[in-house]
Short mmCIF file of C-alpha atoms in Angstrom, two decimals:
data_model
loop_
_atom_site.label_atom_id
_atom_site.label_comp_id
_atom_site.label_asym_id
_atom_site.label_seq_id
_atom_site.Cartn_x
_atom_site.Cartn_y
_atom_site.Cartn_z
CA UNK B 1 88.78 214.35 -22.96
CA UNK B 2 92.38 214.46 -21.76
CA UNK B 3 95.14 215.19 -24.25
CA UNK B 4 97.67 212.42 -24.87
CA UNK B 5 101.04 213.63 -26.17
CA UNK B 6 102.94 211.96 -28.97
CA UNK B 7 105.67 209.44 -28.04
CA UNK B 8 108.85 211.13 -26.90
CA UNK B 9 112.19 209.31 -26.93
CA UNK B 10 113.18 211.03 -23.69
CA UNK B 11 110.11 209.68 -21.89
CA UNK B 12 110.63 206.13 -20.58
CA UNK B 13 108.26 203.68 -18.95
CA UNK B 14 109.21 201.08 -16.33
CA UNK B 15 107.08 197.96 -15.96
CA UNK B 16 107.29 195.90 -12.77
CA UNK B 17 105.34 192.66 -13.23
CA UNK B 18 104.92 190.95 -9.87
CA UNK B 19 103.04 187.97 -8.48
CA UNK B 20 100.34 190.24 -6.97
CA UNK B 21 100.35 193.38 -9.10
CA UNK B 22 101.63 195.12 -12.20
CA UNK B 23 103.11 198.58 -11.68
CA UNK B 24 103.94 201.00 -14.50
CA UNK B 25 105.82 204.27 -13.90
CA UNK B 26 106.43 206.99 -16.50
CA UNK B 27 109.38 209.36 -16.11
CA UNK B 28 112.07 211.48 -17.67
CA UNK B 29 115.25 213.33 -16.76
CA UNK B 30 114.92 217.03 -16.08
CA UNK B 31 117.47 219.66 -17.13
CA UNK B 32 119.43 219.03 -13.91
CA UNK B 33 119.77 215.33 -14.71
CA UNK B 34 117.46 214.17 -11.91
CA UNK B 35 114.66 211.70 -12.45
CA UNK B 36 111.17 213.17 -12.67
CA UNK B 37 108.13 210.90 -12.29
CA UNK B 38 105.24 211.94 -14.55
CA UNK B 39 102.68 209.36 -13.46
CA UNK B 40 102.05 205.73 -12.60
CA UNK B 41 99.45 203.00 -12.82
CA UNK B 42 98.85 199.87 -10.76
CA UNK B 43 96.63 196.85 -11.39
CA UNK B 44 96.14 193.50 -9.61
CA UNK B 45 97.63 190.49 -11.35
CA UNK B 46 97.05 186.76 -10.85
CA UNK B 47 98.76 185.49 -13.99
CA UNK B 48 102.26 185.35 -12.48
CA UNK B 49 103.61 182.74 -10.05
CA UNK B 50 107.02 183.22 -8.40
CA UNK B 51 107.98 185.85 -10.94
CA UNK B 52 107.13 183.66 -13.95
CA UNK B 53 104.20 184.32 -16.29
CA UNK B 54 101.87 181.32 -16.10
CA UNK B 55 98.81 182.87 -17.76
CA UNK B 56 99.60 185.18 -20.66
CA UNK B 57 96.04 186.51 -21.10
CA UNK B 58 95.59 187.46 -17.44
CA UNK B 59 99.04 189.05 -17.31
CA UNK B 60 98.43 190.98 -20.55
CA UNK B 61 95.16 192.35 -19.15
CA UNK B 62 96.86 193.47 -15.93
CA UNK B 63 99.62 195.14 -17.96
CA UNK B 64 97.03 196.91 -20.11
CA UNK B 65 95.10 198.14 -17.07
CA UNK B 66 98.25 199.51 -15.42
CA UNK B 67 99.39 201.19 -18.64
CA UNK B 68 95.97 202.81 -19.16
CA UNK B 69 96.15 204.39 -15.71
CA UNK B 70 99.75 205.51 -16.27
CA UNK B 71 98.78 207.12 -19.60
CA UNK B 72 95.94 209.07 -17.99
CA UNK B 73 98.08 210.34 -15.12
CA UNK B 74 101.14 211.19 -17.19
CA UNK B 75 99.26 212.37 -20.33
CA UNK B 76 101.74 210.39 -22.44
CA UNK B 77 101.06 207.80 -25.14
CA UNK B 78 102.92 204.64 -24.12
CA UNK B 79 104.14 202.31 -26.85
CA UNK B 80 107.28 200.70 -25.40
CA UNK B 81 108.43 199.72 -21.91
CA UNK B 82 111.49 198.60 -19.98
CA UNK B 83 110.57 195.40 -18.17
CA UNK B 84 111.92 194.14 -14.87
CA UNK B 85 113.00 190.50 -14.70
CA UNK B 86 112.69 188.39 -11.56
CA UNK B 87 111.73 184.86 -10.57
CA UNK B 88 113.34 181.66 -9.36
CA UNK B 89 114.64 180.96 -12.90
CA UNK B 90 117.26 183.71 -12.44
CA UNK B 91 120.76 182.30 -11.95
CA UNK B 92 124.19 183.82 -11.47
CA UNK B 93 127.77 182.66 -12.00
CA UNK B 94 131.32 184.01 -11.98
CA UNK B 95 133.65 183.79 -14.94
CA UNK B 96 137.13 185.08 -15.70
CA UNK B 97 137.99 186.81 -18.97
CA UNK B 98 141.36 187.78 -20.49
CA UNK B 99 142.15 190.15 -23.36
CA UNK B 100 145.63 190.26 -24.93
CA UNK B 101 146.38 193.65 -26.48
CA UNK B 102 148.52 194.16 -29.60
CA UNK B 103 150.16 197.36 -28.40
CA UNK B 104 151.04 197.21 -24.66
CA UNK B 105 152.21 200.84 -24.66
CA UNK B 106 148.84 202.12 -25.85
CA UNK B 107 146.42 203.22 -23.12
CA UNK B 108 143.49 200.97 -22.25
CA UNK B 109 140.18 202.40 -23.48
CA UNK B 110 136.51 201.72 -22.96
CA UNK B 111 136.57 199.80 -26.24
CA UNK B 112 138.98 197.27 -24.68
CA UNK B 113 136.66 196.79 -21.71
CA UNK B 114 133.66 196.38 -24.03
CA UNK B 115 135.52 193.73 -26.08
CA UNK B 116 136.38 191.83 -22.91
CA UNK B 117 132.75 192.02 -21.73
CA UNK B 118 131.39 190.90 -25.11
CA UNK B 119 133.53 187.76 -24.92
CA UNK B 120 131.47 186.66 -21.91
CA UNK B 121 128.41 186.26 -24.12
CA UNK B 122 130.23 183.39 -25.88
CA UNK B 123 130.61 181.18 -22.80
CA UNK B 124 128.62 177.91 -22.74
CA UNK B 125 125.36 177.99 -20.76
CA UNK B 126 122.84 175.44 -19.58
CA UNK B 127 120.21 174.59 -22.17
CA UNK B 128 117.48 177.24 -22.30
CA UNK B 129 119.42 179.93 -20.42
CA UNK B 130 120.16 183.40 -21.77
CA UNK B 131 122.56 186.04 -20.46
CA UNK B 132 120.86 189.14 -19.04
CA UNK B 133 123.77 191.09 -17.56
CA UNK B 134 127.58 190.86 -17.60
CA UNK B 135 128.95 192.79 -14.62
CA UNK B 136 132.72 193.27 -14.21
CA UNK B 137 133.96 192.89 -10.63
CA UNK B 138 137.52 194.21 -10.80
CA UNK B 139 140.30 194.40 -13.37
CA UNK B 140 143.93 193.29 -13.44
CA UNK B 141 146.52 194.71 -15.85
CA UNK B 142 149.60 192.53 -16.39
CA UNK B 143 149.02 190.69 -13.08
CA UNK B 144 149.25 193.88 -11.03
CA UNK B 145 146.98 194.67 -8.08
CA UNK B 146 143.23 194.67 -8.85
CA UNK B 147 141.66 197.99 -9.78
CA UNK B 148 138.11 199.15 -10.48
CA UNK B 149 138.88 201.34 -13.52
CA UNK B 150 141.79 200.39 -15.82
CA UNK B 151 141.10 203.09 -18.44
CA UNK B 152 144.27 205.08 -19.06
CA UNK B 153 146.61 202.33 -17.86
CA UNK B 154 149.03 200.53 -20.17
CA UNK B 155 149.69 196.82 -20.51
CA UNK B 156 149.52 193.80 -22.77
CA UNK B 157 147.15 191.67 -20.66
CA UNK B 158 143.75 192.91 -19.42
CA UNK B 159 141.89 190.54 -17.12
CA UNK B 160 138.62 190.74 -15.21
CA UNK B 161 136.31 188.66 -13.08
CA UNK B 162 132.68 188.90 -14.21
CA UNK B 163 129.41 188.36 -12.38
CA UNK B 164 127.08 186.91 -15.03
CA UNK B 165 123.32 186.79 -14.56
CA UNK B 166 121.15 184.50 -16.69
CA UNK B 167 117.43 183.92 -17.16
CA UNK B 168 115.39 181.11 -18.67
CA UNK B 169 114.60 181.87 -22.32
CA UNK B 170 111.10 180.34 -22.09
CA UNK B 171 110.25 182.60 -19.14
CA UNK B 172 111.52 185.60 -21.12
CA UNK B 173 109.48 184.54 -24.16
CA UNK B 174 106.26 184.27 -22.12
CA UNK B 175 106.91 187.68 -20.61
CA UNK B 176 107.48 189.21 -24.05
CA UNK B 177 104.29 187.61 -25.36
CA UNK B 178 102.28 189.06 -22.49
CA UNK B 179 103.71 192.55 -23.12
CA UNK B 180 103.12 192.18 -26.87
CA UNK B 181 99.53 191.06 -26.29
CA UNK B 182 99.01 194.25 -24.26
CA UNK B 183 99.94 196.23 -27.39
CA UNK B 184 103.43 197.24 -26.26
CA UNK B 185 107.00 196.61 -27.35
CA UNK B 186 109.91 195.75 -25.03
CA UNK B 187 112.73 198.32 -25.06
CA UNK B 188 114.88 196.22 -22.75
CA UNK B 189 115.04 193.87 -19.78
CA UNK B 190 116.48 194.92 -16.42
CA UNK B 191 117.23 192.61 -13.50
CA UNK B 192 114.98 193.70 -10.66
CA UNK B 193 117.52 193.13 -7.89
CA UNK B 194 119.92 195.54 -9.63
CA UNK B 195 117.15 198.07 -10.14
CA UNK B 196 115.97 197.88 -6.53
CA UNK B 197 119.49 198.40 -5.23
CA UNK B 198 119.83 201.53 -7.36
CA UNK B 199 116.63 202.92 -5.83
CA UNK B 200 117.12 202.22 -2.10
CA UNK B 201 120.84 201.81 -1.35
CA UNK B 202 123.23 204.68 -0.75
CA UNK B 203 126.77 204.77 -2.15
CA UNK B 204 128.13 204.36 1.37
CA UNK B 205 126.13 201.18 1.95
CA UNK B 206 127.22 199.69 -1.37
CA UNK B 207 130.84 200.50 -0.59
CA UNK B 208 130.81 199.25 3.01
CA UNK B 209 129.03 195.96 2.32
CA UNK B 210 125.28 195.41 2.49
CA UNK B 211 122.79 192.65 1.79
CA UNK B 212 119.57 193.74 0.08
CA UNK B 213 116.49 191.57 0.64
CA UNK B 214 113.61 192.35 -1.72
CA UNK B 215 110.48 190.68 -0.34
CA UNK B 216 107.98 190.25 -3.16
CA UNK B 217 104.71 188.35 -3.27
CA UNK B 218 106.06 185.15 -4.84
CA UNK B 219 109.83 185.33 -4.36
CA UNK B 220 112.48 186.99 -2.21
CA UNK B 221 115.57 188.30 -3.99
CA UNK B 222 118.88 188.51 -2.17
CA UNK B 223 121.80 190.58 -3.47
CA UNK B 224 125.09 191.48 -1.81
CA UNK B 225 126.96 194.69 -2.62
CA UNK B 226 130.55 195.42 -1.62
CA UNK B 227 133.03 198.12 -2.71
CA UNK B 228 130.33 199.62 -4.91
CA UNK B 229 129.85 196.40 -6.91
CA UNK B 230 127.18 193.72 -6.84
CA UNK B 231 128.96 190.56 -5.74
CA UNK B 232 126.21 187.98 -5.34
CA UNK B 233 122.59 187.44 -6.41
CA UNK B 234 120.07 184.72 -5.65
CA UNK B 235 116.31 184.14 -5.58
CA UNK B 236 114.45 182.38 -2.75
CA UNK B 237 111.16 180.80 -3.92
CA UNK B 238 109.26 182.17 -0.92
CA UNK B 239 107.47 185.50 -0.61
CA UNK B 240 104.82 187.28 1.40
CA UNK B 241 102.08 185.22 -0.28
CA UNK B 242 103.03 182.17 1.82
CA UNK B 243 102.36 184.21 4.96
CA UNK B 244 98.86 184.98 3.68
CA UNK B 245 98.29 181.27 2.96
CA UNK B 246 99.41 180.35 6.49
CA UNK B 247 96.95 182.85 7.99
CA UNK B 248 94.19 181.49 5.72
CA UNK B 249 94.79 177.94 6.94
CA UNK B 250 95.54 178.80 10.58
CA UNK B 251 92.52 181.07 11.01
CA UNK B 252 90.16 179.26 8.58
CA UNK B 253 89.34 182.42 6.66
CA UNK B 254 89.09 183.48 3.02
CA UNK B 255 92.27 184.58 1.18
CA UNK B 256 91.01 188.19 1.04
CA UNK B 257 90.39 188.18 4.80
CA UNK B 258 93.81 186.64 5.44
CA UNK B 259 95.51 189.40 3.43
CA UNK B 260 93.64 192.10 5.37
CA UNK B 261 94.58 190.48 8.70
CA UNK B 262 98.25 190.44 7.66
CA UNK B 263 98.30 194.05 6.49
CA UNK B 264 96.16 195.67 9.21
CA UNK B 265 96.96 193.63 12.33
CA UNK B 266 99.96 191.46 11.48
CA UNK B 267 103.31 191.59 13.25
CA UNK B 268 106.48 189.60 12.67
CA UNK B 269 107.32 189.48 16.38
CA UNK B 270 104.76 188.05 18.82
CA UNK B 271 106.68 189.27 21.89
CA UNK B 272 106.08 192.87 20.79
CA UNK B 273 102.29 192.45 21.15
CA UNK B 274 101.30 194.00 24.49
CA UNK B 275 97.55 194.67 24.40
CA UNK B 276 96.72 191.34 22.69
CA UNK B 277 93.46 192.60 21.22
CA UNK B 278 90.86 190.17 19.92
CA UNK B 279 90.14 190.50 16.20
CA UNK B 280 86.63 189.60 15.04
CA UNK B 281 86.23 188.18 11.55
CA UNK B 282 82.70 188.31 10.05
CA UNK B 283 81.12 184.92 9.34
CA UNK B 284 79.81 183.91 5.92
CA UNK B 285 76.08 183.98 5.09
CA UNK B 286 74.90 184.68 8.62
CA UNK B 287 77.28 182.25 10.33
CA UNK B 288 78.89 183.04 13.65
CA UNK B 289 81.87 185.43 13.44
CA UNK B 290 85.35 184.07 14.19
CA UNK B 291 87.77 185.53 16.69
CA UNK B 292 91.56 185.44 16.87
CA UNK B 293 93.93 187.18 19.25
CA UNK B 294 96.53 189.53 17.86
CA UNK B 295 99.34 187.56 19.53
CA UNK B 296 98.23 184.25 17.97
CA UNK B 297 98.10 185.96 14.56
CA UNK B 298 101.66 187.21 15.13
CA UNK B 299 102.82 183.68 16.04
CA UNK B 300 101.53 182.35 12.72
CA UNK B 301 103.35 185.11 10.85
CA UNK B 302 106.56 184.91 12.88
CA UNK B 303 107.11 181.20 12.24
CA UNK B 304 107.03 181.73 8.48
CA UNK B 305 109.17 184.89 8.51
CA UNK B 306 111.79 183.12 10.66
CA UNK B 307 111.94 180.38 8.04
CA UNK B 308 112.42 183.00 5.33
CA UNK B 309 115.34 184.63 7.16
CA UNK B 310 116.95 181.21 7.64
CA UNK B 311 117.07 180.95 3.86
CA UNK B 312 118.50 184.48 3.68
CA UNK B 313 121.27 183.59 6.12
CA UNK B 314 122.03 180.42 4.16
CA UNK B 315 122.46 182.53 0.99
CA UNK B 316 124.72 185.00 2.84
CA UNK B 317 126.97 182.19 4.10
CA UNK B 318 126.98 180.61 0.64
CA UNK B 319 128.17 183.89 -0.89
CA UNK B 320 131.31 183.99 1.24
CA UNK B 321 130.74 187.63 2.24
CA UNK B 322 129.23 186.96 5.67
CA UNK B 323 131.99 188.89 7.49
CA UNK B 324 132.08 191.82 5.04
CA UNK B 325 128.60 193.29 5.61
CA UNK B 326 129.57 196.43 7.52
CA UNK B 327 126.37 198.27 6.53
CA UNK B 328 124.17 195.32 7.54
CA UNK B 329 120.87 194.50 5.86
CA UNK B 330 118.20 196.46 4.00
CA UNK B 331 114.67 195.07 3.60
CA UNK B 332 112.45 196.32 0.81
CA UNK B 333 109.46 195.23 -1.29
CA UNK B 334 105.83 194.99 -0.20
CA UNK B 335 106.58 192.26 2.36
CA UNK B 336 108.96 194.53 4.26
CA UNK B 337 106.05 196.69 5.49
CA UNK B 338 105.06 193.97 7.95
CA UNK B 339 105.20 195.48 11.43
CA UNK B 340 108.38 194.72 13.46
CA UNK B 341 109.95 192.71 10.64
CA UNK B 342 113.24 194.61 10.93
CA UNK B 343 113.45 193.68 14.62
CA UNK B 344 112.97 189.99 13.82
CA UNK B 345 115.58 190.26 11.04
CA UNK B 346 118.14 191.64 13.50
CA UNK B 347 117.39 188.91 16.05
CA UNK B 348 117.55 186.18 13.40
CA UNK B 349 120.63 187.31 11.46
CA UNK B 350 122.57 189.54 13.87
CA UNK B 351 122.80 192.23 11.16
CA UNK B 352 121.77 195.84 11.67
CA UNK B 353 118.60 196.22 9.57
CA UNK B 354 116.55 199.05 8.11
CA UNK B 355 113.54 199.27 5.79
CA UNK B 356 114.53 200.45 2.30
CA UNK B 357 112.35 203.07 0.65
CA UNK B 358 113.13 204.93 -2.61
CA UNK B 359 115.77 207.58 -1.89
CA UNK B 360 114.35 211.10 -2.24
CA UNK B 361 117.64 212.61 -3.40
CA UNK B 362 117.43 210.67 -6.67
CA UNK B 363 113.98 211.99 -7.60
CA UNK B 364 112.98 215.54 -8.54
CA UNK B 365 109.73 216.81 -6.97
CA UNK B 366 109.45 213.71 -4.79
CA UNK B 367 105.83 212.69 -4.14
CA UNK B 368 105.14 210.90 -0.85
CA UNK B 369 102.98 208.43 -2.77
CA UNK B 370 106.21 206.80 -3.94
CA UNK B 371 107.84 206.72 -0.50
CA UNK B 372 106.90 203.07 -0.07
CA UNK B 373 109.03 199.92 -0.46
CA UNK B 374 106.53 198.45 -2.94
CA UNK B 375 107.52 201.19 -5.44
CA UNK B 376 111.27 200.65 -5.03
CA UNK B 377 111.75 198.14 -7.84
CA UNK B 378 109.71 200.07 -10.42
CA UNK B 379 111.53 203.31 -9.60
CA UNK B 380 114.85 201.47 -9.88
CA UNK B 381 113.87 200.10 -13.31
CA UNK B 382 112.96 203.63 -14.38
CA UNK B 383 116.30 204.98 -13.14
CA UNK B 384 118.25 202.29 -14.98
CA UNK B 385 116.21 202.81 -18.16
CA UNK B 386 116.87 206.56 -18.13
CA UNK B 387 120.62 205.86 -18.13
CA UNK B 388 120.22 203.90 -21.35
CA UNK B 389 118.33 206.62 -23.19
CA UNK B 390 120.44 209.18 -25.05
CA UNK B 391 119.11 212.68 -24.27
CA UNK B 392 118.03 214.85 -27.18
CA UNK B 393 119.17 218.39 -26.52
CA UNK B 394 116.83 221.17 -27.61
CA UNK B 395 117.88 222.97 -30.79
CA UNK B 396 117.70 226.75 -31.01
CA UNK B 397 115.87 227.76 -34.17
CA UNK B 398 116.60 231.29 -35.44
CA UNK B 399 113.84 233.63 -36.47
CA UNK B 400 112.15 232.65 -39.74
CA UNK B 401 111.33 235.06 -42.59
CA UNK B 402 107.64 234.16 -42.75
CA UNK B 403 104.92 232.06 -41.17
CA UNK B 404 104.66 230.01 -44.35
CA UNK B 405 108.31 229.01 -44.07
CA UNK B 406 107.80 227.94 -40.43
CA UNK B 407 104.85 225.77 -41.46
CA UNK B 408 106.95 224.20 -44.21
CA UNK B 409 109.70 223.44 -41.67
CA UNK B 410 107.21 221.57 -39.46
CA UNK B 411 105.43 219.66 -42.23
CA UNK B 412 108.01 218.84 -44.91
CA UNK B 413 110.64 216.13 -44.67
CA UNK B 414 113.12 217.93 -46.91
CA UNK B 415 114.84 221.25 -46.02
CA UNK B 416 112.29 223.96 -46.70
CA UNK B 417 114.66 226.37 -48.46
CA UNK B 418 116.22 223.84 -50.83
CA UNK B 419 114.19 224.97 -53.84
CA UNK B 420 114.71 228.74 -53.46
CA UNK B 421 116.79 230.68 -55.95
CA UNK B 422 120.35 230.53 -54.66
CA UNK B 423 122.51 233.58 -54.10
CA UNK B 424 125.78 233.91 -52.25
CA UNK B 425 124.46 235.14 -48.91
CA UNK B 426 121.28 233.08 -49.00
CA UNK B 427 123.10 229.84 -49.84
CA UNK B 428 125.14 230.05 -46.65
CA UNK B 429 122.02 230.72 -44.59
CA UNK B 430 120.04 227.93 -46.24
CA UNK B 431 122.81 225.36 -45.83
CA UNK B 432 122.95 226.19 -42.15
CA UNK B 433 119.17 225.96 -41.87
CA UNK B 434 119.21 222.55 -43.56
CA UNK B 435 121.49 221.25 -40.82
CA UNK B 436 119.14 222.63 -38.17
CA UNK B 437 116.21 220.96 -39.91
CA UNK B 438 118.07 217.63 -39.94
CA UNK B 439 118.77 217.93 -36.21
CA UNK B 440 115.08 218.57 -35.56
CA UNK B 441 114.09 215.49 -37.55
CA UNK B 442 116.65 213.37 -35.72
CA UNK B 443 115.39 214.54 -32.35
CA UNK B 444 111.82 213.68 -33.32
CA UNK B 445 112.35 210.33 -34.96
CA UNK B 446 115.53 208.82 -33.44
CA UNK B 447 114.82 206.36 -30.64
#
């Protein structure tokens, strides 16, 4: 029987609930501050449609299965998770906020920025919507030129433009119920497009201007980054599942066979097929097998992918940043592994395109298992979650007088030396030890 460790506040768990699968990743920060992945678990899921939980029981079972595998691999007891949020219910808007300061000669602090950001949570929203993230774009102090960091500046008027991301409260409630039914608590929600960008985009790409296209099973998320800031987010209600459905209808095969055809033989660009092999599909219950050429399969796929990139281009034009994308486009997610899809993206959009995989330089002891676009979102959620967790530094404990006193220190809630006969020298030592004991208790029980 494998040993499961007690919950540790420095260990975090990311949960990526998609239309096809649930992925859980366990990790922590090492002493160098880099992310270390301890284990992961993956389970098929058919209780989610377009990023929204439609069957709580099925989703809860998939979450439980993924968590069980993650616990076995990481040898950690999992009780709480950070959950990624996606789906076509995600909306974004821009809003301007202004803070008037009492003392214009006093330097602007982080507290001022936090007050300005908190005011955004008071803006009116559509019925049923809830704010997920408030992201400042740039700041202006007393109508001067925009700046990214106003801390340390002086002025009476602090202003900022905010990118506000909202989600449907009913969709959030269903997601929380599914997680709760799996026996877990939610530590926080993280927008998946933000998390994915953190995992696959370099600082140079974010600064120069890049569009990130995350191709999931039920939806495709589009986000635009410029000058190191996310400027635009949107969700297209089409994903790689529609390609599978097209193959199923076009080739008259079962959904499982259609998925295998897409993964093993599919291509997004029919002109790149040279050999044009014939693929034989076994018939059902002794019926004659079916045959389809590789080029015809690619034509079915290409027509749907072209439609998807038309939507992507429409979102780029709608954002107003069409001429600012110096770094081009990055494709990620499970759908981006389709052969030649980056070539079709370049032909369709005119943007230089690459496939986005999790960046190795952000992960300690990088395992090639995670060098796949389908892991990008979960790793990004884990990275974001680790930033929210306050590290508990190890406390040096001086040598104890006896084994009995050490056992008391581990088992008792109160300082172990509090009841000893006081003397001048011992009192100083015991007071110091009481502080150490308090630090140990805080590190064990503060989350």
